[in-house]
Short mmCIF file of C-alpha atoms in Angstrom, two decimals:
data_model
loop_
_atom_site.label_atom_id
_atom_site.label_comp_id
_atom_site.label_asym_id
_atom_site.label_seq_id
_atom_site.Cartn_x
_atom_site.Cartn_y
_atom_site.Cartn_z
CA UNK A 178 -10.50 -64.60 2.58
CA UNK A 179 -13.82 -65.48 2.91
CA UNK A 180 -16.59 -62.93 2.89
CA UNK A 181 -19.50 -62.53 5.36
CA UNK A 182 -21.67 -60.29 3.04
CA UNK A 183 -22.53 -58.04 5.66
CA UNK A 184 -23.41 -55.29 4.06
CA UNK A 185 -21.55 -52.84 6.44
CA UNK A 186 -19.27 -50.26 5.77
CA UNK A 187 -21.27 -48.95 2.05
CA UNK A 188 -19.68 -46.26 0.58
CA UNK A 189 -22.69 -44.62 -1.52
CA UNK A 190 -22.02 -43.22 -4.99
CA UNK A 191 -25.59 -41.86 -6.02
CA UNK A 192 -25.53 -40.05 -9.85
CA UNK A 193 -28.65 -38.70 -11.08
CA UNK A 194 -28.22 -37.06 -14.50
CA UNK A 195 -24.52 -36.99 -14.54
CA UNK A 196 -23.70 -37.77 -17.70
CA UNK A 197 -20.25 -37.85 -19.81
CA UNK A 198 -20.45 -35.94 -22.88
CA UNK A 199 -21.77 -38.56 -26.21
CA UNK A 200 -19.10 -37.79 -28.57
CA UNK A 201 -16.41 -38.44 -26.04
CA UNK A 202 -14.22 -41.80 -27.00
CA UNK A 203 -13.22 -44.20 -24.33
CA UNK A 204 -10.27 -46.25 -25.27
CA UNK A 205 -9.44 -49.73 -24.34
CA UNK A 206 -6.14 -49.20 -21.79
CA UNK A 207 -3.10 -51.89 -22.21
CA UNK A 208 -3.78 -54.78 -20.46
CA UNK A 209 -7.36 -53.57 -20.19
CA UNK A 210 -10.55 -53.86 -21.67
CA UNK A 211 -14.15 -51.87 -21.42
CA UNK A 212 -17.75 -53.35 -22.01
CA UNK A 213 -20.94 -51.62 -22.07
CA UNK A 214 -24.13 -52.22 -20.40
CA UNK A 215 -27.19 -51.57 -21.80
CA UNK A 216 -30.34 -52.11 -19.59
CA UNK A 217 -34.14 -51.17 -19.38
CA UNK A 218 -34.29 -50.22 -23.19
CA UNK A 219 -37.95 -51.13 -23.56
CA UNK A 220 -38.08 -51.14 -27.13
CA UNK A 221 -41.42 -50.73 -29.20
CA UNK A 222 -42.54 -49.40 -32.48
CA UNK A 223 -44.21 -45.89 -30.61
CA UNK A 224 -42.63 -42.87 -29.03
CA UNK A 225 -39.39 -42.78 -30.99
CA UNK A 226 -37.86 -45.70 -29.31
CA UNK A 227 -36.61 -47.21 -32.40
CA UNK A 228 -34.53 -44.21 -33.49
CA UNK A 229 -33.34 -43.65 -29.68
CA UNK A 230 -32.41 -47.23 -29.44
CA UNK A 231 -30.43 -47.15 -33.18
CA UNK A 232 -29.40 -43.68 -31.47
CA UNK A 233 -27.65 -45.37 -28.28
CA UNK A 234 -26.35 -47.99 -30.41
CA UNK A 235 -24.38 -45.85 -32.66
CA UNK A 236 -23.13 -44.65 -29.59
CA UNK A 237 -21.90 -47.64 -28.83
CA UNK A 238 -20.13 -48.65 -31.82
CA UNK A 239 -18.12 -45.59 -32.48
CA UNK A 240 -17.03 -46.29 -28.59
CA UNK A 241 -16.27 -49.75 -30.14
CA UNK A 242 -15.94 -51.77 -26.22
CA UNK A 243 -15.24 -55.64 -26.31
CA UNK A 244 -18.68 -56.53 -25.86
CA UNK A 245 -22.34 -55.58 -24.81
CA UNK A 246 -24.17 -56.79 -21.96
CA UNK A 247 -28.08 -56.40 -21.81
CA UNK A 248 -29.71 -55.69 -18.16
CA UNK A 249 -32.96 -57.03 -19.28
CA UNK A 250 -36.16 -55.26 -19.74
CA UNK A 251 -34.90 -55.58 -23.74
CA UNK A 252 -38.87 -55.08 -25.40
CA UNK A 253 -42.14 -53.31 -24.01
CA UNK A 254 -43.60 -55.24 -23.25
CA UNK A 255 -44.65 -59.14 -22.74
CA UNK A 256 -46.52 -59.70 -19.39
CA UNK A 257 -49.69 -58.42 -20.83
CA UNK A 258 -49.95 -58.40 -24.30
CA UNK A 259 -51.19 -60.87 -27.21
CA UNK A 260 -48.89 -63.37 -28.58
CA UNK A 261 -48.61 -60.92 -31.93
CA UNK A 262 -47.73 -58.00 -30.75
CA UNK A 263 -44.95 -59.74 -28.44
CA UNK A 264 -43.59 -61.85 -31.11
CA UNK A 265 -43.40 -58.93 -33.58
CA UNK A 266 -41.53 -56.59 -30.27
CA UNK A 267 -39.08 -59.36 -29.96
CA UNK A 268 -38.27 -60.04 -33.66
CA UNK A 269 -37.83 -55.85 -33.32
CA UNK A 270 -35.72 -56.22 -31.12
CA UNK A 271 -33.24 -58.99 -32.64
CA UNK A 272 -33.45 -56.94 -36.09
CA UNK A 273 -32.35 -53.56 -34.37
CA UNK A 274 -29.80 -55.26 -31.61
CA UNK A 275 -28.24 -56.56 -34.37
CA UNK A 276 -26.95 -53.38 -35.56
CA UNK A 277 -24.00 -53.50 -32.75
CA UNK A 278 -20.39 -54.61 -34.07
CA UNK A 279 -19.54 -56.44 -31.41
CA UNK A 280 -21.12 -59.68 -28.96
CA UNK A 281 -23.59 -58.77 -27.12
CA UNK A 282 -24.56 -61.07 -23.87
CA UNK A 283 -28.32 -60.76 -23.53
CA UNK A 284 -30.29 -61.05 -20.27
CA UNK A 285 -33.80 -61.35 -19.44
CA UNK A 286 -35.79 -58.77 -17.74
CA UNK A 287 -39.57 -58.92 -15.89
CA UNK A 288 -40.87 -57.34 -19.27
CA UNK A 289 -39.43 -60.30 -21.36
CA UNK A 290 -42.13 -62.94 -19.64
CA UNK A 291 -45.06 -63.60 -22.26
CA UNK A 292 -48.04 -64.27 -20.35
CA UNK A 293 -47.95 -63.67 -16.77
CA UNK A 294 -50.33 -61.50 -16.66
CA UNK A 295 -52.77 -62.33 -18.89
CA UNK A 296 -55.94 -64.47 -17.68
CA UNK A 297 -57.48 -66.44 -20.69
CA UNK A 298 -57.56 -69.75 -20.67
CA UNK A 299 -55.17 -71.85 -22.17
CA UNK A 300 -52.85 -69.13 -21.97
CA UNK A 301 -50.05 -71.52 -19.73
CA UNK A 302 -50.20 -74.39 -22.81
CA UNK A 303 -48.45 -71.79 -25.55
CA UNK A 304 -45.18 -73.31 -26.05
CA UNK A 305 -43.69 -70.05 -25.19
CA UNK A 306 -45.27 -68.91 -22.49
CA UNK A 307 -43.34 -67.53 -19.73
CA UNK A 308 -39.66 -67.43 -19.97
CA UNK A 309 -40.02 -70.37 -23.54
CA UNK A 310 -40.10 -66.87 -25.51
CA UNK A 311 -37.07 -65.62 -24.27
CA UNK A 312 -34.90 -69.02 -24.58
CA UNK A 313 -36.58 -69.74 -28.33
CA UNK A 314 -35.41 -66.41 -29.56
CA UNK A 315 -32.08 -65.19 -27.36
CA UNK A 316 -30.88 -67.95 -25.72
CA UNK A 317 -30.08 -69.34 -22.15
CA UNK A 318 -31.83 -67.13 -19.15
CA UNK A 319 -28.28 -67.97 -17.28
CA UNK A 320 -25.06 -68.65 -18.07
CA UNK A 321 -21.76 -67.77 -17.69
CA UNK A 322 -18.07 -66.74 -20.27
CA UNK A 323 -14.75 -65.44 -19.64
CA UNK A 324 -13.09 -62.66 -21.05
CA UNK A 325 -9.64 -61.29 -20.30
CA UNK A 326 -8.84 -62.91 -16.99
CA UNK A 327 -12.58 -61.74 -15.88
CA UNK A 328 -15.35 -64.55 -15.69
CA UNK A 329 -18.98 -63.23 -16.07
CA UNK A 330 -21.85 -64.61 -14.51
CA UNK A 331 -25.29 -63.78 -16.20
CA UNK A 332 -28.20 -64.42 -13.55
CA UNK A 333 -31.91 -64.80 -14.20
CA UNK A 334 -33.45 -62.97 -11.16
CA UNK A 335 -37.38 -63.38 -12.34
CA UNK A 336 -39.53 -65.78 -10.68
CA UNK A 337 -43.30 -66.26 -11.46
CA UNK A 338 -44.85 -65.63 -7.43
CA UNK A 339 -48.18 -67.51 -6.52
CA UNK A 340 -50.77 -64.90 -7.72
CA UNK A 341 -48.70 -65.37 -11.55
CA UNK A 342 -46.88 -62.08 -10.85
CA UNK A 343 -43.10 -61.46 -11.27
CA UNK A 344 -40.76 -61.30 -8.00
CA UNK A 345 -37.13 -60.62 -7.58
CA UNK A 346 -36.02 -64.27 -6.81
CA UNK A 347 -32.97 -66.90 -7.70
CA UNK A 348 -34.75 -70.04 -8.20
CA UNK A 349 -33.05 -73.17 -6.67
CA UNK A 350 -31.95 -75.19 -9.92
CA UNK A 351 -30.17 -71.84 -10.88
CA UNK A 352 -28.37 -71.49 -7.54
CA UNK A 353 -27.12 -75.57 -8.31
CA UNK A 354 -26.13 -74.53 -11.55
CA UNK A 355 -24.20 -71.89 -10.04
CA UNK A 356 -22.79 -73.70 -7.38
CA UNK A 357 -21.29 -76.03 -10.30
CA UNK A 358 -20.30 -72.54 -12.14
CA UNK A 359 -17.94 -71.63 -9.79
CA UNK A 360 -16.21 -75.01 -8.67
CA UNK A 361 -14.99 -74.87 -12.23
CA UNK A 362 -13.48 -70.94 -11.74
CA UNK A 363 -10.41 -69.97 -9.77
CA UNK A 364 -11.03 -68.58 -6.78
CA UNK A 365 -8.54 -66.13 -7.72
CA UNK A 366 -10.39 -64.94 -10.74
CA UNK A 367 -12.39 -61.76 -10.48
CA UNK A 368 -16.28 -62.34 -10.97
CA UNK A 369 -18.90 -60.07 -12.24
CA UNK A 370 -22.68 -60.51 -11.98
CA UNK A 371 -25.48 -58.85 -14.06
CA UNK A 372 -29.04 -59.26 -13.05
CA UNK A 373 -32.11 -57.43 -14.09
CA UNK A 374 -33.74 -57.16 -10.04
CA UNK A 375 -31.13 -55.51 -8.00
CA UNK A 376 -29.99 -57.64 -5.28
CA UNK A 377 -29.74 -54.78 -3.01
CA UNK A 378 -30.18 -50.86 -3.75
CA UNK A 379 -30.74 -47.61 -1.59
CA UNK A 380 -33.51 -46.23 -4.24
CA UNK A 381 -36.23 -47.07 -1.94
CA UNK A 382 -34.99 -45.54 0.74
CA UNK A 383 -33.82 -42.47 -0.71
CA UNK A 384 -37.50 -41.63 -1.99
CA UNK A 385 -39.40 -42.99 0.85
CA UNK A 386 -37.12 -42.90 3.76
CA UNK A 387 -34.68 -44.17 5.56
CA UNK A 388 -37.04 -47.06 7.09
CA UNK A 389 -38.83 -47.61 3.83
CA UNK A 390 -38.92 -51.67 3.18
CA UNK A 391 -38.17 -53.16 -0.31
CA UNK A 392 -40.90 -54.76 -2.06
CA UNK A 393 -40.44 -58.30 -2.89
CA UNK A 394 -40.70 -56.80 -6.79
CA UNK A 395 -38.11 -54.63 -6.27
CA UNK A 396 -34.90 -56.36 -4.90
CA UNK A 397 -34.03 -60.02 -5.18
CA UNK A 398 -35.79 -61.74 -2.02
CA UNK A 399 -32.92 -64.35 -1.27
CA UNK A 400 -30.20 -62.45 -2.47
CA UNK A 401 -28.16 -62.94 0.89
CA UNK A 402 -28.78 -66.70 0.27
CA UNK A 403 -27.20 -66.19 -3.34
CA UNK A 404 -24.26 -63.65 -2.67
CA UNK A 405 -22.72 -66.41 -0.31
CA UNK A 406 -22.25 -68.40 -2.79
CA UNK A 407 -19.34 -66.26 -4.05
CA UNK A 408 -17.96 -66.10 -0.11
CA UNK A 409 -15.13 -68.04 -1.29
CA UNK A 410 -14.56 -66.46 -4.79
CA UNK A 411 -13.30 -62.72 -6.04
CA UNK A 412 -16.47 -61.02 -6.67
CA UNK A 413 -15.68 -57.84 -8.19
CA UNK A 414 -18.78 -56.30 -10.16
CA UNK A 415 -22.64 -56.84 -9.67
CA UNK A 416 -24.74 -54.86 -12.96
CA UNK A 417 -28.19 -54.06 -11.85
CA UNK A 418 -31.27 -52.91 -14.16
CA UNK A 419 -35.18 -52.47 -13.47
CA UNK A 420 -35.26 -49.25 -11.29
CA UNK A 421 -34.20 -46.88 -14.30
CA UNK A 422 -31.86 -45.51 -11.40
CA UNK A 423 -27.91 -44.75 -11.21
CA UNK A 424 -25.82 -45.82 -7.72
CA UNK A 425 -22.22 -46.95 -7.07
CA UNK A 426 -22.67 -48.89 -3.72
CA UNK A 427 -19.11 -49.60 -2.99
CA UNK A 428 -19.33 -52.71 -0.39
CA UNK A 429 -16.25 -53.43 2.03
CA UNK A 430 -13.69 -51.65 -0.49
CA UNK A 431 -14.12 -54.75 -2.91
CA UNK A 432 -17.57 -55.74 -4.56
CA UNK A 433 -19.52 -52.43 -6.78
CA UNK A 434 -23.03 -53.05 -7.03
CA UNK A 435 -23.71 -50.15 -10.02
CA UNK A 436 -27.78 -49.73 -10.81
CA UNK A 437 -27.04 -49.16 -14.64
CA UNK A 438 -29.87 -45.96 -15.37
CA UNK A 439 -31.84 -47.09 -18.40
CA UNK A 440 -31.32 -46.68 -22.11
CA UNK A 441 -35.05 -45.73 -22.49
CA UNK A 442 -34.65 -43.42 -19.50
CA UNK A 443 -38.18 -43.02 -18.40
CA UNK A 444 -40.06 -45.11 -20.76
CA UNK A 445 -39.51 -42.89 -23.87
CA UNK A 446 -41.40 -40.44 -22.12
CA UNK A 447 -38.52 -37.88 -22.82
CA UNK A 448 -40.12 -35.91 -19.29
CA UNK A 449 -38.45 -33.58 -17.04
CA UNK A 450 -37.49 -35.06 -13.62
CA UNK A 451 -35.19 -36.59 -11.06
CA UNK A 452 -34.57 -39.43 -13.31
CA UNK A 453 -31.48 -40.44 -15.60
CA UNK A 454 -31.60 -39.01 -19.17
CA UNK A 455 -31.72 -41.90 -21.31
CA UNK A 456 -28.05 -43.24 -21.37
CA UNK A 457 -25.55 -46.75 -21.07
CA UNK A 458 -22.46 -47.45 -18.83
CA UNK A 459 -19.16 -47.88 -20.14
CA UNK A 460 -17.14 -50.11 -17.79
CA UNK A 461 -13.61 -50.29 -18.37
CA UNK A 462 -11.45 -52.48 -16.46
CA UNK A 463 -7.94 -52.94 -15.43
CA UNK A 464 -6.78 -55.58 -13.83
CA UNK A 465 -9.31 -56.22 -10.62
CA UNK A 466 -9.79 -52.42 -11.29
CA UNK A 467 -12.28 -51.05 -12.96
CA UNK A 468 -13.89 -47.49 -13.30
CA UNK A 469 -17.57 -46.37 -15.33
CA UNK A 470 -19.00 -43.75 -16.93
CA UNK A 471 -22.54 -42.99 -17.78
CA UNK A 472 -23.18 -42.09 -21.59
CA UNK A 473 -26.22 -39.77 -22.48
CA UNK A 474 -26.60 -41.05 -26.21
CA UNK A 475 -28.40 -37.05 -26.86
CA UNK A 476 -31.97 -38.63 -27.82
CA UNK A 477 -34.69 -36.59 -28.24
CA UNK A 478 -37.71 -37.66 -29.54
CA UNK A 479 -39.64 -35.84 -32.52
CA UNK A 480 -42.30 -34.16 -30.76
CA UNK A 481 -39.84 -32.17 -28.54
CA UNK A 482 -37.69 -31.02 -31.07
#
């Protein structure tokens, strides 16, 4: 049946700091299979965030899922920094990532971008300027793989607006790639989606209001354009990072659009407030069913011990 994708209907699952216990073991079920998703971990030499990210990914290996998706956001940070101190965050993070026992499905964040912010000249002409960094050292920005009857779409939701600053966007060479993507999958086959900018979320209006507006930085500007792509397919699952924010919107009784909190919780910062602790989601799926949980890995950084 083909979907409209409007969004009426949203049943609203909002966790803030509801956490499973860390030492608890999820278990693959028969016929099933659980991934985790890692987003927003922001890693960089200061504040501990080395030994919370190792932290998290121990975590993650004694819960021992299929395979690890990234929500983007992965180092701290590129937009504004010189060429050395991004190249040595990224080689950081491939040396510490690499520490998981399983795949892990990488996607690129607003944080990944080397350059966009910075004004000298010549600064466009570096070979990996932009999103050149990203694809030189982890690969594709988009792209798609199956596993167990599921087929899993990784978007690239960053676009470089007119002043050289990041917006939530699906460029249109991705959308043709995509279009291609899914003439090739059965329109039987359940889909899921990660992106780093939600495509829609109710954090905005939660903290300002119920007539608050997304900003264009926020949410991905076309993403009605993009989600009707799928009209015809079995989207199941859409991952969201950037807001460091946990929700369950629950669309029509058939697509979950989960905001995934944020490994580095807020920014290593390790402060109280009505934010996520620093945590992952374990999905676990199924069939077309599928359930999560949100993992507090127990970091705590030196100076609060």
């Amino acid at each position: 049946m083909k979907k409209t994708w409007l969004f009426l209907g949203i049943s609203l699952l909002i966790l803030i700091g509801c956490n499973r216990p860390s030492g608890e073991t999820s278990v693959t079920e028969e016929n099933g299979f659980s991934f985790a998703f890692l987003t927003d971990i922001h890693l960089q030499p200061e504040k501990d965030a080395v030994a919370g990210f190792r932290l998290a990914i121990d975590s993650v290996n004694k819960l021992n899922p299929d395979f690890v998706i990234t929500g983007g956001d992965l180092v701290m940070d590129a937009l504004d920094q010189t060429y050395g101190r991004v190249d040595s965050l990224y080689n950081l993070y491939i040396e510490v990532s690499g520490e998981l026992n399983m795949p892990v499905y990488n996607s690129a964040g607003n944080h990944e971008m080397y350059g966009w912010h910075r004004t000298e000249e010549g600064i466009e002409s570096n070979p990996e300027f932009g999103k050149k960094m990203f694809e030189n050292r982890m690969g594709d920005c988009f792209y798609s793989f199956d596993h167990k009857g599921w087929h899993f779409v990784i978007l690239d939701a960053i676009y470089r607006g007119e002043d050289g600053h990041y917006i939530g966007k699906i460029d249109e060479q991705q959308q043709e790639w995509l279009k291609g993507d899914l003439e090739k999958t059965d329109k039987e086959m359940p889909i899921a989606i990660t992106v780093h900018i939600p495509f829609i979320t109710s954090a905005t209006q939660l903290s300002q209001g119920a007539l608050a507006a997304n900003s264009e930085s926020t949410v991905i500007t076309n993403s009605l354009e993009v989600l009707q792509l799928f009209g015809e397919h079995n989207l199941k699952l859409v991952l969201q990072g950037h807001l460091h924010f946990i929700e369950d919107l629950f669309v029509g009784n058939e697509v979950h659009f989960i905001t995934g909190g944020a490994v580095c919780g807020r920014w290593w910062s390790n402060v109280p407030g009505d934010h996520p602790e620093e945590g992952f989601m374990m999905i676990h799926v199924k069939g077309e069913e599928l359930s999560w949980e949100y993992i507090d890995y127990g970091w705590t950084p030196t100076w609060n011990k």
